[in-house]
PDB file of C-alpha atoms and ligand atoms in Angstrom:
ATOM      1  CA  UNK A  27      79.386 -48.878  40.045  1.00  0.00           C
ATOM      2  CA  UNK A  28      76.535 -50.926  38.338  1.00  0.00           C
ATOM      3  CA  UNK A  29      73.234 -48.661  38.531  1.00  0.00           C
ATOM      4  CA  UNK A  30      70.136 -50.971  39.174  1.00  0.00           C
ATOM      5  CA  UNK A  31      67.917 -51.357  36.501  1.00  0.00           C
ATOM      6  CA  UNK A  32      63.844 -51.086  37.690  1.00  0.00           C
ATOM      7  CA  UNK A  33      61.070 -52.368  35.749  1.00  0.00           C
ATOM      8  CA  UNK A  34      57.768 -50.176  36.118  1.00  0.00           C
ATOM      9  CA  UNK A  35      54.543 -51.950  35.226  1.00  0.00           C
ATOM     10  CA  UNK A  36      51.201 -49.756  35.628  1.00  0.00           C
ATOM     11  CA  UNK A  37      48.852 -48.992  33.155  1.00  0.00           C
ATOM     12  CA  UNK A  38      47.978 -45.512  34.206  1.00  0.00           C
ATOM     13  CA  UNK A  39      49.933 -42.730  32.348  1.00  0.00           C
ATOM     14  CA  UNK A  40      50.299 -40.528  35.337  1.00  0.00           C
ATOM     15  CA  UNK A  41      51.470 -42.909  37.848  1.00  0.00           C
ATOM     16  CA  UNK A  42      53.553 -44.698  35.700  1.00  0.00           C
ATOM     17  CA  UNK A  43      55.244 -41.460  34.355  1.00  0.00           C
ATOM     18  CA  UNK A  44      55.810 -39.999  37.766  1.00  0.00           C
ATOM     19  CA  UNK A  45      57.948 -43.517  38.762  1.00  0.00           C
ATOM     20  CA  UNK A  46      59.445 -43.235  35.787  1.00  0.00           C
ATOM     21  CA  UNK A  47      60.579 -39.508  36.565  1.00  0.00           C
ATOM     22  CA  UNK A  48      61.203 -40.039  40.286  1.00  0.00           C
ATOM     23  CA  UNK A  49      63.682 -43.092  40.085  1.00  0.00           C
ATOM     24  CA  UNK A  50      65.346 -41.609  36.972  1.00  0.00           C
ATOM     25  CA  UNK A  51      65.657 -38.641  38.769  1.00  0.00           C
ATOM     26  CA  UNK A  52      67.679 -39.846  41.463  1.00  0.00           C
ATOM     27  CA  UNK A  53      69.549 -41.880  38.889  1.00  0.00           C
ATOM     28  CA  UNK A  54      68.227 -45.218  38.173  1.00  0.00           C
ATOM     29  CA  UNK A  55      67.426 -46.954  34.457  1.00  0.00           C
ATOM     30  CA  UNK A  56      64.253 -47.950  34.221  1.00  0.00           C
ATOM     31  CA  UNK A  57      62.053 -50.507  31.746  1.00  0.00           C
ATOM     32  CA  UNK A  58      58.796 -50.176  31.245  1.00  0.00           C
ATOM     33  CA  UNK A  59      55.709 -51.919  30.799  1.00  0.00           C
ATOM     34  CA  UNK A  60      52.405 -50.832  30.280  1.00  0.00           C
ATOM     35  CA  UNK A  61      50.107 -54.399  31.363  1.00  0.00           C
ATOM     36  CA  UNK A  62      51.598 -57.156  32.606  1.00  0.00           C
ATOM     37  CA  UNK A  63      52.125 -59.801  29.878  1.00  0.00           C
ATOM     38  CA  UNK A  64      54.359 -56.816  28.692  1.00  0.00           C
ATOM     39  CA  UNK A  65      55.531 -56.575  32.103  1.00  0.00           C
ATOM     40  CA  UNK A  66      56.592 -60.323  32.370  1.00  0.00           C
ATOM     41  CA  UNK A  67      58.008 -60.473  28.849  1.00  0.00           C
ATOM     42  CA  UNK A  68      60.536 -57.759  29.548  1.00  0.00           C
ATOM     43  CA  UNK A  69      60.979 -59.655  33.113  1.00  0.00           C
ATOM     44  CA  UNK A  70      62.053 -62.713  31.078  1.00  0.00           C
ATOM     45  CA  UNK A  71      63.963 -60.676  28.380  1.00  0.00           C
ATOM     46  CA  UNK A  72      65.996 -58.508  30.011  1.00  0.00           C
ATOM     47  CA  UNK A  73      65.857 -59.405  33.971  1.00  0.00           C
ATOM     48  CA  UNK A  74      65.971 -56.154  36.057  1.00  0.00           C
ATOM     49  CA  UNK A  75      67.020 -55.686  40.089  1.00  0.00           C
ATOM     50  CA  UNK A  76      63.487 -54.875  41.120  1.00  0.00           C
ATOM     51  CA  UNK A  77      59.996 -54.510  39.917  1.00  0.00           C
ATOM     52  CA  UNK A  78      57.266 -52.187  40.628  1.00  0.00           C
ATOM     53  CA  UNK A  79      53.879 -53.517  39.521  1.00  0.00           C
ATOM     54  CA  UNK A  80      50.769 -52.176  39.636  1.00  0.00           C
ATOM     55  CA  UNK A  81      47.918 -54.311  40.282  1.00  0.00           C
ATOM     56  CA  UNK A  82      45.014 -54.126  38.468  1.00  0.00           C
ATOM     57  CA  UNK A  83      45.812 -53.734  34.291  1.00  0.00           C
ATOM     58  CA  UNK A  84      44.398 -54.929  31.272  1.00  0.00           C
ATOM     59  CA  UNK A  85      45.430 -57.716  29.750  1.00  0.00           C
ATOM     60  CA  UNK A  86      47.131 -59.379  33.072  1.00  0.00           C
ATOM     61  CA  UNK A  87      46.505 -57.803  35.919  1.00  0.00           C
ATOM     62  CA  UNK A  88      49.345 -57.359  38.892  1.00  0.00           C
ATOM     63  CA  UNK A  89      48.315 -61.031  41.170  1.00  0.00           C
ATOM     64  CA  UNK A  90      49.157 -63.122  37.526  1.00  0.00           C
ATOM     65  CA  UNK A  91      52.098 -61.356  37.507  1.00  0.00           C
ATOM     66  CA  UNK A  92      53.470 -62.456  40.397  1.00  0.00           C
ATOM     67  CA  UNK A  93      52.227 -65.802  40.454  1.00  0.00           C
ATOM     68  CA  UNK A  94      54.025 -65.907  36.891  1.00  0.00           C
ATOM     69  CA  UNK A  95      57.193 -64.768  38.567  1.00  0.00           C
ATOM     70  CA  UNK A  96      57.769 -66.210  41.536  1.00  0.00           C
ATOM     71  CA  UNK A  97      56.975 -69.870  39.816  1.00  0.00           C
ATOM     72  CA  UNK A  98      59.565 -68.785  37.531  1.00  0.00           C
ATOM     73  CA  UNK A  99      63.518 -69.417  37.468  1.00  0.00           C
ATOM     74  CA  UNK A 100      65.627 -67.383  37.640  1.00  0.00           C
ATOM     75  CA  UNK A 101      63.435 -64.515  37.653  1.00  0.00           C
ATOM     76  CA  UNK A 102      61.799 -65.348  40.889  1.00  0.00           C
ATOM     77  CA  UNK A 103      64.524 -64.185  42.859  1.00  0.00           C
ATOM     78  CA  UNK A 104      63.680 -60.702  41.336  1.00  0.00           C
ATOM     79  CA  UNK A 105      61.911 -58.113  44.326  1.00  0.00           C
ATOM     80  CA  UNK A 106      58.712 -57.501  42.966  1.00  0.00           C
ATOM     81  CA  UNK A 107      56.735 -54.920  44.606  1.00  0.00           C
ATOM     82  CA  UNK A 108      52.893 -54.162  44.662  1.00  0.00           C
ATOM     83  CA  UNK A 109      51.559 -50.690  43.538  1.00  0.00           C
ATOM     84  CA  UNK A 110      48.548 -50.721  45.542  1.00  0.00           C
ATOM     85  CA  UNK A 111      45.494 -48.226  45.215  1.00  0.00           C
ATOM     86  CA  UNK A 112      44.983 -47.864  48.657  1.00  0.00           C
ATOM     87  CA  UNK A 113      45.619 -49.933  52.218  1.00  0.00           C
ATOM     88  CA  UNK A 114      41.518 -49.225  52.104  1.00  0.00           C
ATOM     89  CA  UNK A 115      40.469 -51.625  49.683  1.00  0.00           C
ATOM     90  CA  UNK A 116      42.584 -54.476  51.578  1.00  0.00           C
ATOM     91  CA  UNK A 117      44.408 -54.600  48.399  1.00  0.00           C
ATOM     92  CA  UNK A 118      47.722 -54.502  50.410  1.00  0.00           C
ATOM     93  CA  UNK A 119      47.550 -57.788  52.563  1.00  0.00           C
ATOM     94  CA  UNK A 120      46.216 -59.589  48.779  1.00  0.00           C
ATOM     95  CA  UNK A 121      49.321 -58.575  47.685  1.00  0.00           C
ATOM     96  CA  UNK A 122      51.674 -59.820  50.021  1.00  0.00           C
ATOM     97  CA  UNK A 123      49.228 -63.001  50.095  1.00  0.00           C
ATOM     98  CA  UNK A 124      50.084 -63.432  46.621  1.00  0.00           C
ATOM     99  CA  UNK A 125      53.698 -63.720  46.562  1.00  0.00           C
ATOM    100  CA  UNK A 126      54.837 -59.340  46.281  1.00  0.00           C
ATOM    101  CA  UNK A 127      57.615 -59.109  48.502  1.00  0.00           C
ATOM    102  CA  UNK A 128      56.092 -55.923  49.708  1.00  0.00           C
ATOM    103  CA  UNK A 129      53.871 -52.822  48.704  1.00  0.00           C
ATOM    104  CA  UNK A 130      54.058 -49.252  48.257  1.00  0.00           C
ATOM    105  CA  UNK A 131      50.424 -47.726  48.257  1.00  0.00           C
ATOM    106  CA  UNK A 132      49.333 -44.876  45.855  1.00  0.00           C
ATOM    107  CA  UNK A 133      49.424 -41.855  45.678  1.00  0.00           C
ATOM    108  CA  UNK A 134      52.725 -42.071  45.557  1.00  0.00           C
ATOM    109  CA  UNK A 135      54.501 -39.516  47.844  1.00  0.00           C
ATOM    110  CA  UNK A 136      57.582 -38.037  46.161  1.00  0.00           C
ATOM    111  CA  UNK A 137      59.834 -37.218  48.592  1.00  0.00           C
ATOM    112  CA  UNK A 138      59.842 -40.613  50.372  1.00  0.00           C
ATOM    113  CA  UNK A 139      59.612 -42.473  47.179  1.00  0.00           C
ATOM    114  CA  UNK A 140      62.766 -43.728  46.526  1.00  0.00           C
ATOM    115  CA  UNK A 141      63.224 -44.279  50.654  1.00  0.00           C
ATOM    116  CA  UNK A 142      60.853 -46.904  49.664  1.00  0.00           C
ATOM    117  CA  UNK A 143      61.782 -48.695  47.145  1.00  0.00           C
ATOM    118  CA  UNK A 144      65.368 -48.750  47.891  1.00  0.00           C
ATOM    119  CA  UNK A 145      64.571 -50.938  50.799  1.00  0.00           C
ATOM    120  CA  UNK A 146      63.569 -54.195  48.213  1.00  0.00           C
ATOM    121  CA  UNK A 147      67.459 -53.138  46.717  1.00  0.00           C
ATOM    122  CA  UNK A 148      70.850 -54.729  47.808  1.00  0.00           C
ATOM    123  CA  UNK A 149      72.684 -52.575  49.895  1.00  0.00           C
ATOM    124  CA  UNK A 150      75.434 -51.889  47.062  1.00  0.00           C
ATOM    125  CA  UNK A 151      72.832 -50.921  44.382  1.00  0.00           C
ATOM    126  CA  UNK A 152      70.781 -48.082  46.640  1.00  0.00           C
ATOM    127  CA  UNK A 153      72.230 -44.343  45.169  1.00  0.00           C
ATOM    128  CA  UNK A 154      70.650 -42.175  47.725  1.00  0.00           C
ATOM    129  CA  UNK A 155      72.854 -44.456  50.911  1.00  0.00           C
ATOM    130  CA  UNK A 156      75.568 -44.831  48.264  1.00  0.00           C
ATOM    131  CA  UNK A 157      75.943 -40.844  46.848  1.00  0.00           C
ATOM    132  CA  UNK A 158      79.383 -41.155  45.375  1.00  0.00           C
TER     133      UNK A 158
HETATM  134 MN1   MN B 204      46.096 -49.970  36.916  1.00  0.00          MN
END
């Protein structure tokens, strides 16, 4: 079967490493990209199912991203999903404001990580509902 291919974008070491471990953990290949000109340059390079973007980075932060995106064919029809701080800073309803097709807020919670993020993933392409 084709294993989905996930583009990280977050500045912050920790975060972005402990993504990085959790979805390769339960067996997805993952891009990365540390700000988000990166981000959208690997977007455009080498299109991945679904992105997970942080939102505020040097460089271009997570709104430009999306705005970038979305505008953009054929990598708007690409999930894109906010990384948000907190639903305390009102940094989740920005995001879906902005075009994210959802939001999964930090700190990120291990054990019903990839839950998450395998709802913004075509049936077919989610390991943990498809073990075999
Ligand atoms: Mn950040």
């Amino acid at each position: 079967m084709t294993i989905a291919r996930i583009l990280i974008i977050e500045d912050n070491q920790f975060n972005h490493e402990l993504i990085e471990y959790l979805l390769t953990e339960a067996g997805y290949l993952t891009l990365s990209a540390w700000d988000g000109l990166e981000g959208l340059n690997t977007a455009r390079a080498s299109p991945p199912d679904l992105i997970l973007c942080d939102l505020q980075m040097p460089v271009m932060n997570g709104y430009e991203v999306v705005q970038k995106i979305k505008a953009e064919a054929p990598i708007d029809r690409i999930p894109i999903v906010a990384v948000t701080a907190s639903s305390m800073t009102g940094d989740s309803d920005k995001a879906i404001s902005a075009g994210f097709d959802g939001y999964i807020a930090k700190p990120i919670e291990p054990r019903t990580f990839i839950q998450l993020i395998e709802a913004f993933l075509p049936p077919s392409l989610r390991l943990e509902a498809n073990p075999d």
